[in-house]
mmCIF file of C-alpha atoms in Angstrom:
data_model
loop_
_atom_site.group_PDB
_atom_site.id
_atom_site.type_symbol
_atom_site.label_atom_id
_atom_site.label_comp_id
_atom_site.label_asym_id
_atom_site.label_seq_id
_atom_site.Cartn_x
_atom_site.Cartn_y
_atom_site.Cartn_z
ATOM 1 C CA MET A 1 -3.294 -21.273 -125.860
ATOM 2 C CA PHE A 2 -5.436 -24.296 -125.191
ATOM 3 C CA CYS A 3 -9.159 -24.393 -124.565
ATOM 4 C CA THR A 4 -10.782 -23.784 -121.201
ATOM 5 C CA LEU A 5 -13.637 -25.373 -119.268
ATOM 6 C CA LYS A 6 -12.846 -28.867 -120.564
ATOM 7 C CA GLU A 7 -12.396 -32.226 -118.845
ATOM 8 C CA PHE A 8 -9.423 -34.314 -120.021
ATOM 9 C CA PHE A 9 -9.102 -38.080 -119.575
ATOM 10 C CA LEU A 10 -6.378 -40.595 -120.495
ATOM 11 C CA GLN A 11 -3.787 -37.840 -120.951
ATOM 12 C CA GLY A 12 -5.872 -35.819 -123.365
ATOM 13 C CA ARG A 13 -7.165 -38.687 -125.502
ATOM 14 C CA PHE A 14 -10.715 -37.833 -124.440
ATOM 15 C CA ILE A 15 -11.879 -34.223 -124.221
ATOM 16 C CA PHE A 16 -15.247 -33.724 -122.563
ATOM 17 C CA GLY A 17 -17.260 -30.591 -121.934
ATOM 18 C CA PRO A 18 -17.786 -28.974 -118.534
ATOM 19 C CA ASP A 19 -21.160 -30.728 -118.164
ATOM 20 C CA VAL A 20 -19.723 -34.193 -118.780
ATOM 21 C CA ARG A 21 -21.786 -35.659 -115.924
ATOM 22 C CA SER A 22 -24.883 -35.495 -118.120
ATOM 23 C CA ILE A 23 -23.436 -38.275 -120.282
ATOM 24 C CA PHE A 24 -24.028 -40.740 -117.445
ATOM 25 C CA LEU A 25 -27.720 -39.852 -117.422
ATOM 26 C CA THR A 26 -27.858 -40.394 -121.174
ATOM 27 C CA MET A 27 -26.148 -43.763 -120.841
ATOM 28 C CA PHE A 28 -28.599 -44.795 -118.108
ATOM 29 C CA LEU A 29 -31.579 -43.840 -120.287
ATOM 30 C CA ILE A 30 -30.210 -46.131 -123.008
ATOM 31 C CA ILE A 31 -28.932 -49.081 -120.976
ATOM 32 C CA ALA A 32 -31.800 -49.411 -118.479
ATOM 33 C CA PRO A 33 -34.615 -50.081 -120.996
ATOM 34 C CA VAL A 34 -32.386 -52.459 -123.007
ATOM 35 C CA VAL A 35 -31.622 -54.482 -119.878
ATOM 36 C CA ALA A 36 -35.326 -54.620 -119.053
ATOM 37 C CA PHE A 37 -36.054 -55.697 -122.624
ATOM 38 C CA CYS A 38 -33.501 -58.526 -122.495
ATOM 39 C CA VAL A 39 -34.694 -59.790 -119.109
ATOM 40 C CA PHE A 40 -38.492 -59.546 -119.474
ATOM 41 C CA VAL A 41 -39.064 -59.800 -123.236
ATOM 42 C CA ALA A 42 -36.160 -61.148 -125.325
ATOM 43 C CA ARG A 43 -35.479 -64.011 -122.895
ATOM 44 C CA HIS A 44 -39.008 -65.357 -123.442
ATOM 45 C CA LEU A 45 -38.756 -65.044 -127.223
ATOM 46 C CA ILE A 46 -35.716 -67.346 -127.531
ATOM 47 C CA ASN A 47 -37.864 -70.493 -127.866
ATOM 48 C CA ASP A 48 -40.659 -68.862 -129.873
ATOM 49 C CA PHE A 49 -38.653 -68.653 -133.118
ATOM 50 C CA PRO A 50 -37.264 -71.567 -135.146
ATOM 51 C CA GLY A 51 -33.547 -72.273 -135.120
ATOM 52 C CA ASP A 52 -31.313 -69.564 -133.730
ATOM 53 C CA TRP A 53 -33.617 -66.682 -134.612
ATOM 54 C CA GLY A 54 -34.871 -66.466 -131.054
ATOM 55 C CA ILE A 55 -31.482 -65.789 -129.486
ATOM 56 C CA SER A 56 -30.637 -63.336 -132.274
ATOM 57 C CA VAL A 57 -33.325 -61.003 -130.907
ATOM 58 C CA MET A 58 -31.326 -60.506 -127.724
ATOM 59 C CA VAL A 59 -27.942 -60.446 -129.507
ATOM 60 C CA VAL A 60 -29.040 -57.723 -131.911
ATOM 61 C CA ALA A 61 -30.345 -55.608 -129.016
ATOM 62 C CA VAL A 62 -27.051 -55.923 -127.108
ATOM 63 C CA VAL A 63 -24.847 -55.255 -130.156
ATOM 64 C CA PHE A 64 -26.965 -52.292 -131.212
ATOM 65 C CA THR A 65 -26.713 -50.848 -127.704
ATOM 66 C CA VAL A 66 -22.916 -51.166 -127.666
ATOM 67 C CA TYR A 67 -22.755 -49.480 -131.080
ATOM 68 C CA ASP A 68 -24.983 -46.663 -129.847
ATOM 69 C CA LEU A 69 -22.857 -46.097 -126.739
ATOM 70 C CA THR A 70 -19.700 -46.064 -128.867
ATOM 71 C CA LEU A 71 -21.136 -43.274 -131.002
ATOM 72 C CA LEU A 72 -22.073 -41.420 -127.832
ATOM 73 C CA LEU A 73 -18.480 -41.663 -126.614
ATOM 74 C CA LEU A 74 -17.102 -40.502 -129.979
ATOM 75 C CA THR A 75 -19.448 -37.526 -129.909
ATOM 76 C CA SER A 76 -18.838 -36.492 -126.322
ATOM 77 C CA GLY A 77 -15.137 -37.312 -125.927
ATOM 78 C CA ARG A 78 -13.861 -35.756 -129.139
ATOM 79 C CA ASP A 79 -12.511 -32.315 -129.926
ATOM 80 C CA PRO A 80 -15.460 -30.696 -131.761
ATOM 81 C CA GLY A 81 -13.174 -28.317 -133.653
ATOM 82 C CA ILE A 82 -11.813 -25.915 -131.044
ATOM 83 C CA ILE A 83 -9.758 -23.039 -132.426
ATOM 84 C CA PRO A 84 -6.676 -22.254 -130.292
ATOM 85 C CA ARG A 85 -6.704 -18.872 -128.624
ATOM 86 C CA ASN A 86 -4.272 -16.075 -129.342
ATOM 87 C CA THR A 87 -2.118 -14.582 -126.619
ATOM 88 C CA HIS A 88 -2.652 -11.070 -128.019
ATOM 89 C CA PRO A 89 -4.919 -9.388 -130.583
ATOM 90 C CA PRO A 90 -3.872 -9.735 -134.228
ATOM 91 C CA GLU A 91 -2.215 -6.873 -136.072
ATOM 92 C CA PRO A 92 -4.471 -4.778 -138.306
ATOM 93 C CA GLU A 93 -4.265 -5.475 -142.017
ATOM 94 C CA GLY A 94 -1.802 -3.234 -143.813
ATOM 95 C CA PHE A 95 0.145 -2.378 -140.657
ATOM 96 C CA ASP A 96 3.836 -2.015 -141.531
ATOM 97 C CA GLY A 97 5.209 -0.848 -138.189
ATOM 98 C CA SER A 98 6.359 2.521 -139.595
ATOM 99 C CA ASN A 99 4.496 4.457 -136.915
ATOM 100 C CA ASP A 100 6.122 2.766 -133.925
ATOM 101 C CA ASN A 101 7.877 5.952 -132.838
ATOM 102 C CA GLY A 102 4.961 8.191 -133.622
ATOM 103 C CA VAL A 103 1.640 8.860 -131.949
ATOM 104 C CA GLN A 104 -1.102 6.571 -133.189
ATOM 105 C CA THR A 105 -4.715 7.594 -133.124
ATOM 106 C CA PRO A 106 -7.419 5.335 -131.619
ATOM 107 C CA GLN A 107 -8.596 4.544 -135.159
ATOM 108 C CA GLN A 108 -5.139 3.189 -135.968
ATOM 109 C CA LEU A 109 -4.934 1.156 -132.764
ATOM 110 C CA ARG A 110 -8.461 -0.247 -132.583
ATOM 111 C CA LEU A 111 -9.225 -3.399 -134.574
ATOM 112 C CA PRO A 112 -12.447 -3.499 -136.619
ATOM 113 C CA ARG A 113 -15.336 -5.367 -135.030
ATOM 114 C CA THR A 114 -16.236 -7.299 -138.207
ATOM 115 C CA LYS A 115 -14.620 -8.255 -141.488
ATOM 116 C CA ASP A 116 -16.050 -9.400 -144.813
ATOM 117 C CA VAL A 117 -14.703 -12.515 -146.538
ATOM 118 C CA MET A 118 -15.780 -14.218 -149.757
ATOM 119 C CA VAL A 119 -17.234 -17.747 -149.599
ATOM 120 C CA ASN A 120 -18.152 -19.308 -152.963
ATOM 121 C CA GLY A 121 -18.579 -15.850 -154.475
ATOM 122 C CA ILE A 122 -20.833 -14.585 -151.645
ATOM 123 C CA SER A 123 -19.720 -12.030 -149.065
ATOM 124 C CA VAL A 124 -19.848 -13.404 -145.511
ATOM 125 C CA ARG A 125 -19.281 -11.260 -142.432
ATOM 126 C CA ILE A 126 -17.074 -12.659 -139.674
ATOM 127 C CA LYS A 127 -16.779 -11.254 -136.149
ATOM 128 C CA TYR A 128 -13.941 -10.618 -133.769
ATOM 129 C CA CYS A 129 -13.948 -12.710 -130.573
ATOM 130 C CA ASP A 130 -12.784 -10.694 -127.569
ATOM 131 C CA THR A 131 -12.310 -13.822 -125.460
ATOM 132 C CA CYS A 132 -10.145 -15.781 -127.904
ATOM 133 C CA MET A 133 -8.646 -12.598 -129.474
ATOM 134 C CA LEU A 134 -9.124 -13.761 -133.062
ATOM 135 C CA TYR A 135 -11.407 -13.277 -136.029
ATOM 136 C CA ARG A 136 -13.738 -16.255 -136.149
ATOM 137 C CA PRO A 137 -13.593 -18.207 -139.412
ATOM 138 C CA PRO A 138 -16.846 -18.585 -141.366
ATOM 139 C CA ARG A 139 -19.407 -20.805 -139.608
ATOM 140 C CA CYS A 140 -17.454 -20.510 -136.357
ATOM 141 C CA SER A 141 -19.066 -19.335 -133.134
ATOM 142 C CA HIS A 142 -18.114 -18.984 -129.468
ATOM 143 C CA CYS A 143 -19.808 -21.432 -127.093
ATOM 144 C CA SER A 144 -20.815 -19.784 -123.837
ATOM 145 C CA ILE A 145 -20.778 -23.103 -121.943
ATOM 146 C CA CYS A 146 -17.396 -24.424 -123.085
ATOM 147 C CA ASN A 147 -15.972 -20.885 -123.523
ATOM 148 C CA ASN A 148 -14.263 -21.785 -126.799
ATOM 149 C CA CYS A 149 -14.601 -20.875 -130.456
ATOM 150 C CA VAL A 150 -15.725 -23.981 -132.390
ATOM 151 C CA GLU A 151 -15.480 -24.489 -136.151
ATOM 152 C CA ARG A 152 -18.790 -25.112 -137.913
ATOM 153 C CA PHE A 153 -20.545 -24.661 -134.592
ATOM 154 C CA ASP A 154 -23.934 -26.393 -134.596
ATOM 155 C CA HIS A 155 -25.035 -26.248 -130.947
ATOM 156 C CA HIS A 156 -24.046 -27.345 -127.462
ATOM 157 C CA CYS A 157 -25.861 -30.577 -126.668
ATOM 158 C CA PRO A 158 -26.559 -31.038 -122.939
ATOM 159 C CA TRP A 159 -27.338 -34.751 -123.450
ATOM 160 C CA VAL A 160 -23.795 -35.518 -124.612
ATOM 161 C CA GLY A 161 -22.143 -32.739 -122.579
ATOM 162 C CA GLN A 162 -20.183 -31.421 -125.556
ATOM 163 C CA CYS A 163 -20.295 -28.872 -128.362
ATOM 164 C CA ILE A 164 -21.341 -30.224 -131.739
ATOM 165 C CA GLY A 165 -19.046 -28.901 -134.427
ATOM 166 C CA LEU A 166 -16.928 -29.736 -137.434
ATOM 167 C CA ARG A 167 -15.160 -32.803 -136.016
ATOM 168 C CA ASN A 168 -18.024 -34.600 -134.232
ATOM 169 C CA TYR A 169 -21.218 -33.639 -136.077
ATOM 170 C CA ARG A 170 -21.092 -36.854 -138.128
ATOM 171 C CA PHE A 171 -20.967 -39.008 -134.990
ATOM 172 C CA PHE A 172 -23.669 -36.931 -133.332
ATOM 173 C CA TYR A 173 -26.149 -37.562 -136.121
ATOM 174 C CA MET A 174 -25.250 -41.262 -136.260
ATOM 175 C CA PHE A 175 -25.807 -41.477 -132.499
ATOM 176 C CA VAL A 176 -29.230 -39.801 -132.685
ATOM 177 C CA PHE A 177 -30.308 -41.903 -135.648
ATOM 178 C CA SER A 178 -29.099 -45.185 -134.105
ATOM 179 C CA THR A 179 -30.932 -44.327 -130.876
ATOM 180 C CA THR A 180 -34.087 -43.866 -132.928
ATOM 181 C CA LEU A 181 -33.624 -47.283 -134.540
ATOM 182 C CA LEU A 182 -32.968 -48.892 -131.143
ATOM 183 C CA CYS A 183 -36.206 -47.445 -129.767
ATOM 184 C CA LEU A 184 -38.150 -48.733 -132.777
ATOM 185 C CA TYR A 185 -36.542 -52.178 -132.381
ATOM 186 C CA VAL A 186 -37.510 -52.526 -128.718
ATOM 187 C CA PHE A 187 -40.956 -51.074 -129.424
ATOM 188 C CA ALA A 188 -41.625 -53.584 -132.217
ATOM 189 C CA PHE A 189 -40.520 -56.728 -130.373
ATOM 190 C CA CYS A 190 -42.498 -55.779 -127.283
ATOM 191 C CA TRP A 191 -45.586 -55.899 -129.498
ATOM 192 C CA VAL A 192 -44.383 -59.197 -130.981
ATOM 193 C CA TYR A 193 -44.182 -60.663 -127.476
ATOM 194 C CA ILE A 194 -47.698 -59.436 -126.659
ATOM 195 C CA ILE A 195 -49.053 -61.010 -129.864
ATOM 196 C CA LYS A 196 -47.303 -64.278 -129.000
ATOM 197 C CA ILE A 197 -49.031 -64.331 -125.604
ATOM 198 C CA ARG A 198 -52.405 -63.568 -127.177
ATOM 199 C CA ASN A 199 -52.091 -66.374 -129.720
ATOM 200 C CA ALA A 200 -50.737 -68.888 -127.219
ATOM 201 C CA GLU A 201 -53.454 -68.365 -124.600
ATOM 202 C CA ASN A 202 -56.314 -67.186 -126.844
ATOM 203 C CA LEU A 203 -56.645 -63.904 -125.005
ATOM 204 C CA SER A 204 -57.551 -60.418 -126.120
ATOM 205 C CA VAL A 205 -54.830 -57.876 -126.713
ATOM 206 C CA TRP A 206 -55.615 -56.010 -123.486
ATOM 207 C CA LYS A 207 -55.489 -59.174 -121.387
ATOM 208 C CA ALA A 208 -52.269 -60.208 -123.096
ATOM 209 C CA MET A 209 -50.739 -56.828 -122.256
ATOM 210 C CA LEU A 210 -51.630 -57.357 -118.600
ATOM 211 C CA LYS A 211 -49.606 -60.582 -118.696
ATOM 212 C CA THR A 212 -46.424 -58.596 -119.398
ATOM 213 C CA PRO A 213 -46.437 -55.200 -117.652
ATOM 214 C CA ALA A 214 -42.760 -54.684 -118.547
ATOM 215 C CA SER A 215 -43.705 -54.650 -122.212
ATOM 216 C CA ILE A 216 -46.297 -51.951 -121.548
ATOM 217 C CA VAL A 217 -43.727 -49.760 -119.788
ATOM 218 C CA LEU A 218 -41.194 -50.247 -122.598
ATOM 219 C CA ILE A 219 -43.784 -49.477 -125.271
ATOM 220 C CA ILE A 220 -44.736 -46.198 -123.577
ATOM 221 C CA TYR A 221 -41.093 -45.284 -122.952
ATOM 222 C CA CYS A 222 -39.993 -45.987 -126.525
ATOM 223 C CA PHE A 223 -43.003 -44.175 -127.939
ATOM 224 C CA LEU A 224 -42.088 -41.007 -126.056
ATOM 225 C CA CYS A 225 -38.386 -41.272 -126.944
ATOM 226 C CA VAL A 226 -39.073 -41.768 -130.632
ATOM 227 C CA TRP A 227 -40.847 -38.424 -130.760
ATOM 228 C CA PHE A 228 -37.723 -36.758 -129.394
ATOM 229 C CA VAL A 229 -34.817 -38.553 -131.079
ATOM 230 C CA GLY A 230 -36.837 -39.313 -134.198
ATOM 231 C CA GLY A 231 -37.855 -35.686 -134.595
ATOM 232 C CA LEU A 232 -34.261 -34.637 -134.009
ATOM 233 C CA SER A 233 -33.101 -37.069 -136.703
ATOM 234 C CA VAL A 234 -35.555 -35.680 -139.233
ATOM 235 C CA PHE A 235 -34.631 -32.092 -138.407
ATOM 236 C CA HIS A 236 -30.892 -32.702 -138.804
ATOM 237 C CA CYS A 237 -31.542 -34.635 -142.003
ATOM 238 C CA TYR A 238 -33.132 -31.458 -143.358
ATOM 239 C CA LEU A 239 -30.186 -29.379 -142.131
ATOM 240 C CA MET A 240 -27.691 -31.678 -143.851
ATOM 241 C CA SER A 241 -29.631 -31.652 -147.107
ATOM 242 C CA THR A 242 -29.426 -27.840 -147.181
ATOM 243 C CA ASN A 243 -25.933 -27.649 -145.619
ATOM 244 C CA GLN A 244 -26.980 -25.619 -142.590
ATOM 245 C CA THR A 245 -26.175 -25.779 -138.919
ATOM 246 C CA THR A 246 -28.683 -25.468 -136.106
ATOM 247 C CA TYR A 247 -27.138 -22.128 -135.149
ATOM 248 C CA GLU A 248 -27.423 -20.796 -138.707
ATOM 249 C CA ASN A 249 -30.973 -22.057 -139.117
ATOM 250 C CA PHE A 250 -32.241 -20.256 -136.026
ATOM 251 C CA ARG A 251 -30.132 -17.110 -136.411
ATOM 252 C CA TYR A 252 -29.619 -16.326 -140.083
ATOM 253 C CA ARG A 253 -32.555 -18.002 -141.844
ATOM 254 C CA TYR A 254 -30.982 -18.858 -145.205
ATOM 255 C CA ASP A 255 -34.428 -19.225 -146.767
ATOM 256 C CA ARG A 256 -34.479 -15.423 -147.030
ATOM 257 C CA ARG A 257 -31.094 -15.127 -148.756
ATOM 258 C CA ALA A 258 -28.582 -17.297 -150.562
ATOM 259 C CA ASN A 259 -26.754 -19.972 -148.595
ATOM 260 C CA PRO A 260 -23.088 -19.812 -149.656
ATOM 261 C CA TYR A 261 -22.423 -23.350 -148.377
ATOM 262 C CA ASN A 262 -25.204 -25.201 -150.199
ATOM 263 C CA ARG A 263 -23.685 -27.483 -152.871
ATOM 264 C CA GLY A 264 -26.729 -29.589 -153.682
ATOM 265 C CA VAL A 265 -28.426 -32.356 -151.713
ATOM 266 C CA LEU A 266 -26.083 -35.187 -152.732
ATOM 267 C CA ASN A 267 -22.872 -33.204 -152.281
ATOM 268 C CA ASN A 268 -24.094 -31.890 -148.942
ATOM 269 C CA PHE A 269 -24.565 -35.426 -147.594
ATOM 270 C CA LEU A 270 -21.219 -36.504 -149.044
ATOM 271 C CA GLU A 271 -19.559 -33.569 -147.296
ATOM 272 C CA ILE A 272 -20.903 -34.734 -143.925
ATOM 273 C CA PHE A 273 -20.361 -38.492 -144.169
ATOM 274 C CA CYS A 274 -17.706 -39.122 -146.819
ATOM 275 C CA THR A 275 -15.105 -36.401 -146.347
ATOM 276 C CA ARG A 276 -12.011 -36.758 -144.208
ATOM 277 C CA ILE A 277 -12.359 -35.284 -140.735
ATOM 278 C CA PRO A 278 -9.669 -32.605 -140.322
ATOM 279 C CA PRO A 279 -7.132 -33.148 -137.545
ATOM 280 C CA SER A 280 -7.453 -31.261 -134.307
ATOM 281 C CA LYS A 281 -5.730 -27.899 -134.118
ATOM 282 C CA ASN A 282 -4.835 -28.540 -130.483
ATOM 283 C CA ASN A 283 -2.256 -30.916 -129.065
ATOM 284 C CA PHE A 284 -3.959 -31.776 -125.798
ATOM 285 C CA ARG A 285 -1.189 -34.174 -124.805
ATOM 286 C CA ALA A 286 1.612 -31.622 -125.111
ATOM 287 C CA ARG A 287 3.241 -30.097 -122.074
ATOM 288 C CA VAL A 288 2.278 -26.541 -121.313
ATOM 289 C CA ILE A 289 5.275 -24.237 -120.964
ATOM 290 C CA VAL A 290 4.642 -21.397 -118.533
ATOM 291 C CA GLU A 291 6.421 -18.376 -119.934
ATOM 292 C CA GLN A 292 7.961 -15.707 -117.768
ATOM 293 C CA GLY A 293 5.876 -12.589 -117.685
ATOM 294 C CA LEU A 294 2.883 -14.199 -119.355
ATOM 295 C CA GLN A 295 0.661 -11.393 -118.172
ATOM 296 C CA GLN A 296 2.804 -8.871 -119.980
ATOM 297 C CA THR A 297 2.653 -10.807 -123.237
ATOM 298 C CA ARG A 298 -1.092 -10.455 -123.342
ATOM 299 C CA VAL A 299 -0.617 -6.735 -123.888
ATOM 300 C CA PRO A 300 0.987 -6.348 -127.343
ATOM 301 C CA SER A 301 4.003 -4.100 -127.658
ATOM 302 C CA ARG A 302 2.484 -2.266 -130.586
ATOM 303 C CA GLY A 303 -0.544 -1.296 -128.551
ATOM 304 C CA PHE A 304 -3.273 -2.811 -130.737
ATOM 305 C CA MET A 305 -6.629 -2.848 -128.985
ATOM 306 C CA SER A 306 -9.661 -5.071 -129.255
ATOM 307 C CA PRO A 307 -12.702 -3.590 -130.988
ATOM 308 C CA ASN A 308 -14.514 -3.072 -127.665
ATOM 309 C CA MET A 309 -11.557 -1.998 -125.536
ATOM 310 C CA GLY A 310 -12.462 0.557 -122.930
ATOM 311 C CA LYS A 311 -16.225 0.072 -123.056
ATOM 312 C CA PRO A 312 -18.681 -2.544 -121.813
ATOM 313 C CA VAL A 313 -18.894 -5.436 -124.221
ATOM 314 C CA GLY A 314 -21.062 -8.514 -124.532
ATOM 315 C CA ASP A 315 -21.082 -11.213 -127.151
ATOM 316 C CA LEU A 316 -24.557 -11.103 -128.595
ATOM 317 C CA GLU A 317 -24.153 -14.618 -129.938
ATOM 318 C CA ILE A 318 -23.642 -16.221 -126.552
ATOM 319 C CA GLY A 319 -25.918 -14.001 -124.467
ATOM 320 C CA ARG A 320 -23.444 -12.932 -121.817
ATOM 321 C CA LYS A 321 -24.028 -9.996 -119.551
ATOM 322 C CA PRO A 322 -21.905 -7.047 -120.725
ATOM 323 C CA VAL A 323 -19.128 -6.235 -118.287
ATOM 324 C CA PRO A 324 -16.281 -3.738 -118.503
ATOM 325 C CA TRP A 325 -13.367 -5.662 -119.985
ATOM 326 C CA ASP A 326 -10.752 -3.568 -118.224
ATOM 327 C CA GLU A 327 -12.262 -3.664 -114.710
ATOM 328 C CA PRO A 328 -9.636 -6.116 -113.285
ATOM 329 C CA ARG A 329 -6.862 -4.268 -115.073
ATOM 330 C CA THR A 330 -8.057 -0.937 -113.665
ATOM 331 C CA ALA A 331 -7.902 -2.350 -110.147
ATOM 332 C CA ALA A 332 -4.377 -3.596 -110.805
ATOM 333 C CA ASP A 333 -3.328 -0.171 -112.092
ATOM 334 C CA ILE A 334 -4.651 1.464 -108.929
ATOM 335 C CA ARG A 335 -2.610 -0.944 -106.783
ATOM 336 C CA ASP A 336 0.499 -0.219 -108.851
ATOM 337 C CA LEU A 337 -0.123 3.493 -108.441
ATOM 338 C CA GLU A 338 -0.396 3.138 -104.681
ATOM 339 C CA VAL A 339 2.935 1.322 -104.590
ATOM 340 C CA GLY A 340 4.505 3.998 -106.777
ATOM 341 C CA LEU A 341 3.278 6.789 -104.526
ATOM 342 C CA GLY A 342 5.233 5.246 -101.684
ATOM 343 C CA GLY A 343 8.383 6.392 -103.465
ATOM 344 C CA PHE A 344 7.377 10.055 -103.640
ATOM 345 C CA LEU A 345 8.573 11.759 -100.479
ATOM 346 C CA ASP A 346 7.876 15.405 -99.979
ATOM 347 C CA GLU A 347 9.751 16.343 -96.813
ATOM 348 C CA LYS A 348 9.381 19.680 -95.053
ATOM 349 C CA GLU A 349 13.132 20.360 -95.294
ATOM 350 C CA GLY A 350 13.113 19.767 -99.035
ATOM 351 C CA ARG A 351 15.964 17.201 -98.835
ATOM 352 C CA LEU A 352 14.218 14.690 -101.169
ATOM 353 C CA THR A 353 11.446 15.446 -103.638
ATOM 354 C CA HIS A 354 11.361 12.148 -105.535
ATOM 355 C CA ALA A 355 12.623 8.689 -104.696
ATOM 356 C CA SER A 356 12.462 5.645 -106.926
ATOM 357 C CA PRO A 357 10.245 2.772 -105.715
ATOM 358 C CA ASP A 358 13.281 0.494 -106.072
ATOM 359 C CA LEU A 359 15.211 2.207 -103.215
ATOM 360 C CA SER A 360 15.425 0.119 -100.083
ATOM 361 C CA ARG A 361 15.769 1.278 -96.504
ATOM 362 C CA ASP A 362 19.423 0.272 -96.469
ATOM 363 C CA ASP A 363 20.272 2.583 -99.353
ATOM 364 C CA LEU A 364 18.691 5.700 -97.791
ATOM 365 C CA PRO A 365 20.341 7.974 -95.240
ATOM 366 C CA ALA A 366 19.215 7.676 -91.663
ATOM 367 C CA ASP A 367 17.585 11.109 -91.619
ATOM 368 C CA LEU A 368 15.507 10.220 -94.693
ATOM 369 C CA ILE A 369 14.401 6.912 -93.163
ATOM 370 C CA GLU A 370 13.267 8.833 -90.127
ATOM 371 C CA GLY A 371 11.295 11.164 -92.387
ATOM 372 C CA ARG A 372 9.654 8.220 -94.163
ATOM 373 C CA ASP A 373 8.528 6.701 -90.876
ATOM 374 C CA GLY A 374 6.580 9.857 -90.118
ATOM 375 C CA MET A 375 4.990 10.036 -93.536
ATOM 376 C CA HIS A 376 1.779 8.193 -92.600
ATOM 377 C CA SER A 377 0.965 10.571 -89.774
ATOM 378 C CA ARG A 378 1.418 13.615 -92.001
ATOM 379 C CA ARG A 379 -0.765 12.123 -94.780
ATOM 380 C CA SER A 380 -3.700 12.002 -92.394
ATOM 381 C CA SER A 381 -4.013 15.768 -92.443
ATOM 382 C CA TRP A 382 -6.037 17.593 -95.075
ATOM 383 C CA VAL A 383 -3.008 19.480 -96.375
ATOM 384 C CA GLU A 384 -1.026 16.312 -97.061
ATOM 385 C CA ARG A 385 -4.033 14.646 -98.701
ATOM 386 C CA THR A 386 -4.267 17.624 -101.028
ATOM 387 C CA ARG A 387 -0.587 17.268 -101.885
ATOM 388 C CA THR A 388 -1.079 13.546 -102.503
ATOM 389 C CA LYS A 389 -3.935 14.296 -104.878
ATOM 390 C CA GLU A 390 -1.736 16.728 -106.801
ATOM 391 C CA SER A 391 0.992 14.068 -107.005
ATOM 392 C CA VAL A 392 -1.518 11.536 -108.368
ATOM 393 C CA ASP A 393 -2.643 13.991 -111.012
ATOM 394 C CA THR A 394 0.978 14.619 -111.957
ATOM 395 C CA VAL A 395 1.686 10.867 -112.294
ATOM 396 C CA LEU A 396 -1.454 10.305 -114.322
#
């Protein structure tokens, strides 16, 4: 099954998160100061440099902005590494189907909550995802916002409106780092313009700054942004050097135990930037075939149950409120039971004690149809309600 809570554009060529609208705010925060820089600063610097160096100030700003927005689009509109969902829980290991005609105990039916796998000689515990009905691979986690399991899950970034995972982490870091460089570029040339005004008119720095209020606004804006995107760049540079994800750094703290994924500083950087990005496991452009009885296929014929079947569950990794997993199914069973009880007729004359729910009014004798029409009035009495309760107990 495909992912949920995603926005698809151009027939599945772009896959955005549910909060895709935040990308427009991010684009505005990048484009608006660059436009102000080109209009109020770079335009006046064209004639202040010899040759074509003056116009190159504006060209570099525009090209760098386009490059930054391209990385933003690659980060936000790309499959981060979504693992396709299963239609039913997996079979337990070692199950050979020999007990199909026997009675299986709950221990045989219930899947284990966790499993241990070996990664580079170190035992790593993986968890079962009740939503996707699969055992998450190592470094995989379920995003509560996108409602999907993502390989090498790092975090869900609200600024790009997408999960950051195996297939877009490289572009995410390049976007953050290029945004840092763009802020430093605008910040530096705003000061260059102020110095040019001071030297040309023999003014103090403060009076020169008053001559160009746009430069003051851009300097303050870029200074604040550099603390955010620059700090984020340094933090993720540390994570890449130690081969960690943001999720692992805050949850597992590998400084207290061995990191099974650490291959050395150089190899860790090569793994991020120089390895081939694996293809997506989802074909978002394929046609979805609606199978008959899809609801029935979600309940496996062998009767395998999720680890938390029949009790309130909550994924501790995503912070959801625990809810009974079988609450909708219980309501459906009650409705089915009510329909089934309509076929149990207990007439006073004893002519019919059980009738199948498939019988129609045309197939029944006239005297039985007359008895069915009076059934609702008899059920209102206490005696008939007691009989109905006994019939429910018998069916259960």
